[in-house]
Amino acid sequence: MPKPGPRLRLVDVAERAGVSLATASRSLTGRDGVSEEVASRVRQVAAELGYVANPYARTLAGGASSSVGLVVHQVDDPYFSEIAGGVIQVAGEQGLMVQICHSGRDPHYELRQIRHLIAQRVGVIVIAGSGYNDPRIEAETRAELTAYQTLGGRVAVIGRHALGVDAVLPDNEAGGFALGAHLLDLGHRRIAVAAGTGGLTTVTDRMAGVRRAVRERGLDPDSLPVVHTDFTRDGGCAATERILRDHPDTTAIIALNDAMAMGVLSVLRGRKISVPKRMSVVGFDDVSVAADLAPALTTVRLPMTDMGRMALELALKPKSTRARRRPTGHQLVVRDSTGPAPR
């Protein structure tokens, strides 16, 4: 057996895995052209043999990397662009460059992006965006990040519960409760939810808050119409069309992010449904354009730029024996898109 450690060569891994040298290289650097089955086998062999790519290990262990890798779900969503702004601010103060990757809320593609950043020898990785309810998906990402940190890499996440790393945690459940309570206090009882993609922990947490508000008012949360579509403006449009078709007596729509709320308002405007006289609408996040919509959007404010700053600052702190958690707080911002329930 080849000796483990730095003297082990990539060709030794390739021979043991039964692949070409080029395939072994692509598998370990996360590049395209190799099936996930083959890449997984090569990574397993490398781990068993103790193979470490020397330049990668030296860069991380020596703290010499001047790059930060930022993984977001959707680069054109204002939520993520404001978070990215906070990361870039701190990076600029520290003389670091930021490389931004887009996962499209695809956990498998997200993992490829993480592996790509590791292969690029970035010193810090920040992951922004919801986690996934499937524990198998989260376990694979957690294992990758644990190995990266073992070699000296630093990690922080925003909105992820289960990765075992420093985390900034948005106040999602409490914010969902605030939105539900606000509409119920206005007299709304026929409320529908444009809920975003199923399987995301952010959607689950925000829905839990809404359901708790409904339950505490003595209503049945299971009777709440919930439409799952993409967590985007187009998803908000699609959800609204279905709500109007299947639940025409609805008087208020909760969109679980502001991008979806923009789609809700667009459809209602096209249908000439008055907001808030006939239909109240709320969002979540308070992106920078929310106050400029017509009507201005009632929403829950999260400190998104500060969240980006907090995440990178956490990653740059001396390593802690326990993963650190930083809650964000939230604020209900009432604007013109909500009003009393119609009689």
Short mmCIF file of C-alpha atoms in Angstrom, two decimals:
data_model
loop_
_atom_site.label_atom_id
_atom_site.label_comp_id
_atom_site.label_asym_id
_atom_site.label_seq_id
_atom_site.Cartn_x
_atom_site.Cartn_y
_atom_site.Cartn_z
CA MET A 1 0.00 0.00 0.00
CA PRO A 2 1.32 3.53 -0.74
CA LYS A 3 2.41 5.42 2.36
CA PRO A 4 -0.23 7.91 3.55
CA GLY A 5 0.50 11.59 3.98
CA PRO A 6 2.01 14.35 1.88
CA ARG A 7 4.32 12.00 -0.08
CA LEU A 8 1.36 10.11 -1.50
CA ARG A 9 0.89 10.95 -5.17
CA LEU A 10 -2.28 11.56 -7.13
CA VAL A 11 -1.29 8.69 -9.43
CA ASP A 12 -1.44 6.35 -6.40
CA VAL A 13 -5.04 7.39 -5.80
CA ALA A 14 -5.87 6.95 -9.50
CA GLU A 15 -4.39 3.45 -9.58
CA ARG A 16 -6.18 2.34 -6.43
CA ALA A 17 -9.52 3.74 -7.71
CA GLY A 18 -9.00 2.19 -11.16
CA VAL A 19 -9.30 5.49 -13.06
CA SER A 20 -7.05 7.65 -15.17
CA LEU A 21 -4.91 10.38 -13.65
CA ALA A 22 -7.08 13.02 -15.38
CA THR A 23 -10.26 11.49 -13.97
CA ALA A 24 -8.77 11.40 -10.48
CA SER A 25 -7.80 15.06 -10.77
CA ARG A 26 -11.25 16.11 -11.99
CA SER A 27 -12.93 14.07 -9.24
CA LEU A 28 -10.93 15.70 -6.45
CA THR A 29 -11.24 19.24 -7.81
CA GLY A 30 -14.97 19.09 -8.51
CA ARG A 31 -14.65 19.74 -12.24
CA ASP A 32 -17.15 18.53 -14.82
CA GLY A 33 -16.68 15.43 -16.93
CA VAL A 34 -16.91 12.79 -14.19
CA SER A 35 -20.03 11.04 -12.94
CA GLU A 36 -20.89 11.54 -9.30
CA GLU A 37 -20.50 7.79 -8.70
CA VAL A 38 -16.91 7.78 -10.00
CA ALA A 39 -16.03 11.06 -8.25
CA SER A 40 -17.39 9.72 -4.96
CA ARG A 41 -15.30 6.54 -5.30
CA VAL A 42 -12.14 8.55 -6.00
CA ARG A 43 -12.77 10.80 -2.99
CA GLN A 44 -13.35 7.77 -0.79
CA VAL A 45 -10.08 6.17 -1.95
CA ALA A 46 -8.21 9.43 -1.39
CA ALA A 47 -9.59 9.65 2.14
CA GLU A 48 -8.73 6.03 2.90
CA LEU A 49 -5.15 6.50 1.67
CA GLY A 50 -4.73 9.83 3.42
CA TYR A 51 -4.06 11.71 0.19
CA VAL A 52 -3.91 15.52 0.53
CA ALA A 53 -3.21 17.87 -2.37
CA ASN A 54 -0.21 19.75 -1.06
CA PRO A 55 -0.85 23.24 -2.53
CA TYR A 56 -4.41 23.22 -1.15
CA ALA A 57 -3.32 22.12 2.32
CA ARG A 58 -0.45 24.62 2.47
CA THR A 59 -2.65 27.51 1.42
CA LEU A 60 -5.30 26.78 4.04
CA ALA A 61 -2.96 25.87 6.86
CA GLY A 62 -0.81 28.93 6.28
CA GLY A 63 -3.78 31.27 6.06
CA ALA A 64 -2.29 32.73 2.90
CA SER A 65 -5.41 32.67 0.77
CA SER A 66 -6.82 36.12 0.01
CA SER A 67 -10.11 34.77 -1.36
CA VAL A 68 -13.57 34.26 0.12
CA GLY A 69 -16.06 31.96 -1.58
CA LEU A 70 -19.71 33.03 -1.24
CA VAL A 71 -22.44 30.57 -2.24
CA VAL A 72 -25.95 32.01 -2.65
CA HIS A 73 -29.17 30.48 -3.89
CA GLN A 74 -30.00 33.15 -6.47
CA VAL A 75 -27.76 36.05 -7.45
CA ASP A 76 -30.56 38.22 -8.88
CA ASP A 77 -32.72 37.99 -5.73
CA PRO A 78 -32.36 41.26 -3.75
CA TYR A 79 -32.20 39.22 -0.52
CA PHE A 80 -28.96 37.59 -1.61
CA SER A 81 -27.52 40.68 -3.27
CA GLU A 82 -27.88 42.61 -0.01
CA ILE A 83 -26.25 39.77 1.93
CA ALA A 84 -23.46 39.72 -0.64
CA GLY A 85 -23.02 43.45 -0.11
CA GLY A 86 -22.32 42.87 3.57
CA VAL A 87 -19.82 40.10 2.83
CA ILE A 88 -18.05 42.30 0.28
CA GLN A 89 -17.85 45.19 2.75
CA VAL A 90 -16.02 43.11 5.35
CA ALA A 91 -13.86 41.46 2.70
CA GLY A 92 -12.80 44.90 1.45
CA GLU A 93 -11.91 46.00 4.96
CA GLN A 94 -9.71 42.89 5.31
CA GLY A 95 -8.12 43.07 1.87
CA LEU A 96 -9.91 39.94 0.64
CA MET A 97 -11.48 39.15 -2.73
CA VAL A 98 -14.93 37.54 -2.99
CA GLN A 99 -15.88 34.85 -5.50
CA ILE A 100 -19.67 34.42 -5.78
CA CYS A 101 -21.32 31.14 -6.81
CA HIS A 102 -24.99 30.53 -7.61
CA SER A 103 -26.63 27.26 -6.53
CA GLY A 104 -30.17 27.75 -7.87
CA ARG A 105 -31.54 26.06 -4.70
CA ASP A 106 -30.25 22.74 -6.06
CA PRO A 107 -28.47 20.98 -3.17
CA HIS A 108 -26.41 18.77 -5.46
CA TYR A 109 -25.23 21.71 -7.53
CA GLU A 110 -24.53 23.62 -4.33
CA LEU A 111 -22.24 20.80 -3.20
CA ARG A 112 -20.42 20.95 -6.53
CA GLN A 113 -19.94 24.69 -6.05
CA ILE A 114 -18.51 24.11 -2.57
CA ARG A 115 -16.09 21.52 -3.93
CA HIS A 116 -15.12 23.89 -6.70
CA LEU A 117 -14.31 26.63 -4.19
CA ILE A 118 -12.25 24.20 -2.13
CA ALA A 119 -10.37 23.19 -5.27
CA GLN A 120 -9.73 26.88 -5.95
CA ARG A 121 -8.07 27.03 -2.50
CA VAL A 122 -10.22 29.79 -1.04
CA GLY A 123 -9.48 30.39 2.63
CA VAL A 124 -13.08 31.09 3.71
CA ILE A 125 -16.45 29.81 2.50
CA VAL A 126 -19.72 31.57 3.36
CA ILE A 127 -22.97 29.82 2.39
CA ALA A 128 -26.12 31.98 2.35
CA GLY A 129 -29.57 30.54 1.92
CA SER A 130 -31.98 27.99 3.29
CA GLY A 131 -30.96 24.54 4.35
CA TYR A 132 -32.78 21.42 3.19
CA ASN A 133 -35.16 19.27 5.20
CA ASP A 134 -33.57 16.06 3.89
CA PRO A 135 -30.92 15.10 6.49
CA ARG A 136 -28.99 13.00 3.94
CA ILE A 137 -28.36 16.07 1.80
CA GLU A 138 -27.22 18.15 4.75
CA ALA A 139 -24.98 15.32 6.02
CA GLU A 140 -23.02 15.20 2.76
CA THR A 141 -22.42 18.94 2.78
CA ARG A 142 -21.51 18.84 6.46
CA ALA A 143 -18.91 16.14 5.82
CA GLU A 144 -17.34 18.16 3.00
CA LEU A 145 -17.12 21.29 5.14
CA THR A 146 -15.76 19.36 8.13
CA ALA A 147 -12.91 17.99 6.01
CA TYR A 148 -12.24 21.48 4.64
CA GLN A 149 -12.05 22.95 8.14
CA THR A 150 -9.74 20.15 9.28
CA LEU A 151 -7.24 21.39 6.71
CA GLY A 152 -7.51 24.95 7.98
CA GLY A 153 -10.41 26.37 5.96
CA ARG A 154 -12.98 28.58 7.68
CA VAL A 155 -16.74 28.41 7.19
CA ALA A 156 -19.82 30.39 8.20
CA VAL A 157 -23.39 30.03 7.00
CA ILE A 158 -26.56 32.10 6.93
CA GLY A 159 -29.89 30.36 7.49
CA ARG A 160 -28.54 26.83 7.90
CA HIS A 161 -29.24 24.75 11.02
CA ALA A 162 -27.52 21.42 10.53
CA LEU A 163 -24.02 21.96 9.13
CA GLY A 164 -22.21 22.16 12.46
CA VAL A 165 -20.41 25.44 11.64
CA ASP A 166 -20.65 29.08 12.72
CA ALA A 167 -24.08 30.38 11.69
CA VAL A 168 -26.14 33.54 11.38
CA LEU A 169 -29.75 32.48 11.89
CA PRO A 170 -32.58 34.68 10.55
CA ASP A 171 -35.58 35.05 12.84
CA ASN A 172 -37.82 33.08 10.48
CA GLU A 173 -40.37 31.47 12.78
CA ALA A 174 -40.93 34.61 14.86
CA GLY A 175 -41.24 36.65 11.68
CA GLY A 176 -43.84 34.28 10.28
CA PHE A 177 -45.78 34.59 13.53
CA ALA A 178 -45.66 38.41 13.29
CA LEU A 179 -47.11 38.35 9.76
CA GLY A 180 -49.91 35.96 10.68
CA ALA A 181 -50.80 37.90 13.83
CA HIS A 182 -50.83 41.20 11.91
CA LEU A 183 -53.36 39.96 9.37
CA LEU A 184 -55.50 38.25 12.00
CA ASP A 185 -55.54 41.47 14.05
CA LEU A 186 -56.88 43.23 10.95
CA GLY A 187 -59.80 40.80 10.91
CA HIS A 188 -58.64 38.50 8.12
CA ARG A 189 -59.75 34.89 8.48
CA ARG A 190 -59.49 33.70 4.87
CA ILE A 191 -55.72 33.81 4.51
CA ALA A 192 -53.68 31.89 1.92
CA VAL A 193 -49.92 31.36 1.75
CA ALA A 194 -47.61 31.56 -1.27
CA ALA A 195 -45.09 29.32 0.41
CA GLY A 196 -42.14 28.81 -1.89
CA THR A 197 -40.29 25.62 -2.65
CA GLY A 198 -41.06 22.64 -0.43
CA GLY A 199 -38.13 21.00 1.28
CA LEU A 200 -36.45 24.24 2.36
CA THR A 201 -35.98 24.80 6.09
CA THR A 202 -36.65 28.53 5.64
CA VAL A 203 -40.11 27.77 4.23
CA THR A 204 -40.75 25.25 7.02
CA ASP A 205 -39.72 27.70 9.75
CA ARG A 206 -41.68 30.67 8.38
CA MET A 207 -44.75 28.47 7.90
CA ALA A 208 -44.41 27.23 11.49
CA GLY A 209 -44.68 30.83 12.70
CA VAL A 210 -47.73 31.54 10.56
CA ARG A 211 -49.43 28.35 11.72
CA ARG A 212 -48.68 29.17 15.36
CA ALA A 213 -50.33 32.60 14.99
CA VAL A 214 -53.42 31.00 13.46
CA ARG A 215 -53.57 28.32 16.16
CA GLU A 216 -53.20 30.84 19.01
CA ARG A 217 -56.21 32.72 17.63
CA GLY A 218 -58.27 29.56 18.01
CA LEU A 219 -58.36 28.72 14.30
CA ASP A 220 -57.38 25.51 12.54
CA PRO A 221 -53.97 25.91 10.87
CA ASP A 222 -54.63 22.83 8.72
CA SER A 223 -57.41 24.74 6.96
CA LEU A 224 -54.89 27.34 5.74
CA PRO A 225 -54.45 27.08 1.94
CA VAL A 226 -50.73 26.72 1.20
CA VAL A 227 -49.38 26.79 -2.36
CA HIS A 228 -45.80 25.64 -2.96
CA THR A 229 -44.08 27.09 -6.01
CA ASP A 230 -40.61 28.45 -6.77
CA PHE A 231 -39.26 30.86 -4.15
CA THR A 232 -39.13 33.61 -6.81
CA ARG A 233 -41.21 36.41 -8.35
CA ASP A 234 -42.48 33.99 -11.02
CA GLY A 235 -43.33 31.53 -8.27
CA GLY A 236 -45.36 34.25 -6.57
CA CYS A 237 -47.27 34.85 -9.81
CA ALA A 238 -48.03 31.14 -10.20
CA ALA A 239 -49.12 30.78 -6.57
CA THR A 240 -51.47 33.76 -6.83
CA GLU A 241 -53.16 32.40 -9.94
CA ARG A 242 -53.81 29.13 -8.13
CA ILE A 243 -55.07 30.88 -4.99
CA LEU A 244 -57.50 33.03 -6.98
CA ARG A 245 -58.71 29.97 -8.89
CA ASP A 246 -59.05 27.52 -5.99
CA HIS A 247 -59.77 29.90 -3.09
CA PRO A 248 -61.60 32.91 -4.56
CA ASP A 249 -62.84 34.09 -1.15
CA THR A 250 -59.28 34.74 0.10
CA THR A 251 -58.83 38.22 1.58
CA ALA A 252 -55.10 38.12 2.39
CA ILE A 253 -52.01 36.45 0.90
CA ILE A 254 -48.83 35.80 2.85
CA ALA A 255 -45.82 35.50 0.55
CA LEU A 256 -42.89 33.92 2.37
CA ASN A 257 -40.35 36.19 0.74
CA ASP A 258 -40.50 39.61 -0.90
CA ALA A 259 -39.64 38.29 -4.35
CA MET A 260 -42.79 36.15 -4.25
CA ALA A 261 -44.76 39.12 -2.91
CA MET A 262 -43.74 41.11 -5.98
CA GLY A 263 -45.25 38.39 -8.14
CA VAL A 264 -48.42 38.39 -6.02
CA LEU A 265 -48.85 42.14 -6.45
CA SER A 266 -48.22 41.90 -10.19
CA VAL A 267 -51.00 39.35 -10.72
CA LEU A 268 -53.45 41.25 -8.52
CA ARG A 269 -52.69 44.46 -10.43
CA GLY A 270 -53.25 42.66 -13.73
CA ARG A 271 -56.56 41.29 -12.46
CA LYS A 272 -57.55 44.76 -11.19
CA ILE A 273 -57.94 43.42 -7.65
CA SER A 274 -57.51 46.34 -5.27
CA VAL A 275 -54.75 46.11 -2.64
CA PRO A 276 -55.45 46.38 0.26
CA LYS A 277 -59.18 47.17 -0.14
CA ARG A 278 -60.01 43.76 -1.60
CA MET A 279 -56.81 41.80 -0.86
CA SER A 280 -54.04 42.40 1.66
CA VAL A 281 -50.52 41.21 0.84
CA VAL A 282 -47.46 40.70 3.03
CA GLY A 283 -43.90 39.63 2.26
CA PHE A 284 -40.81 38.67 4.21
CA ASP A 285 -37.24 40.12 4.25
CA ASP A 286 -37.81 43.84 3.49
CA VAL A 287 -35.54 44.05 0.48
CA SER A 288 -34.53 47.56 -0.57
CA VAL A 289 -37.31 47.95 -3.18
CA ALA A 290 -40.14 46.82 -0.89
CA ALA A 291 -40.96 50.39 0.17
CA ASP A 292 -41.05 51.53 -3.48
CA LEU A 293 -43.61 49.01 -4.72
CA ALA A 294 -47.14 50.14 -5.46
CA PRO A 295 -48.57 49.78 -2.92
CA ALA A 296 -45.59 49.76 -0.56
CA LEU A 297 -45.18 46.28 0.88
CA THR A 298 -45.89 45.27 4.46
CA THR A 299 -43.15 42.81 5.37
CA VAL A 300 -40.82 41.47 8.03
CA ARG A 301 -37.44 43.20 8.04
CA LEU A 302 -34.27 41.17 8.36
CA PRO A 303 -30.91 43.00 8.56
CA MET A 304 -29.60 41.40 5.37
CA THR A 305 -26.47 43.49 4.83
CA ASP A 306 -25.58 43.06 8.50
CA MET A 307 -26.17 39.32 8.14
CA GLY A 308 -23.53 39.17 5.43
CA ARG A 309 -21.13 41.16 7.56
CA MET A 310 -21.79 39.01 10.62
CA ALA A 311 -21.19 35.78 8.71
CA LEU A 312 -17.79 36.75 7.34
CA GLU A 313 -16.75 38.31 10.65
CA LEU A 314 -17.62 35.00 12.36
CA ALA A 315 -15.55 33.04 9.86
CA LEU A 316 -12.57 35.33 10.38
CA LYS A 317 -12.61 35.01 14.17
CA PRO A 318 -10.25 32.56 15.89
CA LYS A 319 -11.67 29.06 15.65
CA SER A 320 -14.02 28.05 18.47
CA THR A 321 -14.45 24.58 19.95
CA ARG A 322 -18.21 24.95 19.46
CA ALA A 323 -20.10 26.32 16.50
CA ARG A 324 -21.24 29.86 17.25
CA ARG A 325 -24.81 31.06 16.61
CA ARG A 326 -25.86 34.64 15.93
CA PRO A 327 -29.63 35.40 15.81
CA THR A 328 -30.72 38.32 13.64
CA GLY A 329 -33.90 39.57 15.27
CA HIS A 330 -36.72 40.89 13.07
CA GLN A 331 -39.10 43.84 12.73
CA LEU A 332 -42.63 43.95 11.33
CA VAL A 333 -42.81 46.89 8.92
CA VAL A 334 -46.41 47.88 8.19
CA ARG A 335 -46.96 49.73 4.91
CA ASP A 336 -49.81 50.27 2.44
CA SER A 337 -50.34 46.68 1.20
CA THR A 338 -52.36 45.62 4.26
CA GLY A 339 -55.65 46.86 5.63
CA PRO A 340 -58.79 45.64 7.41
CA ALA A 341 -60.53 42.58 6.03
CA PRO A 342 -63.35 43.51 3.65
CA ARG A 343 -66.83 43.05 5.04
#
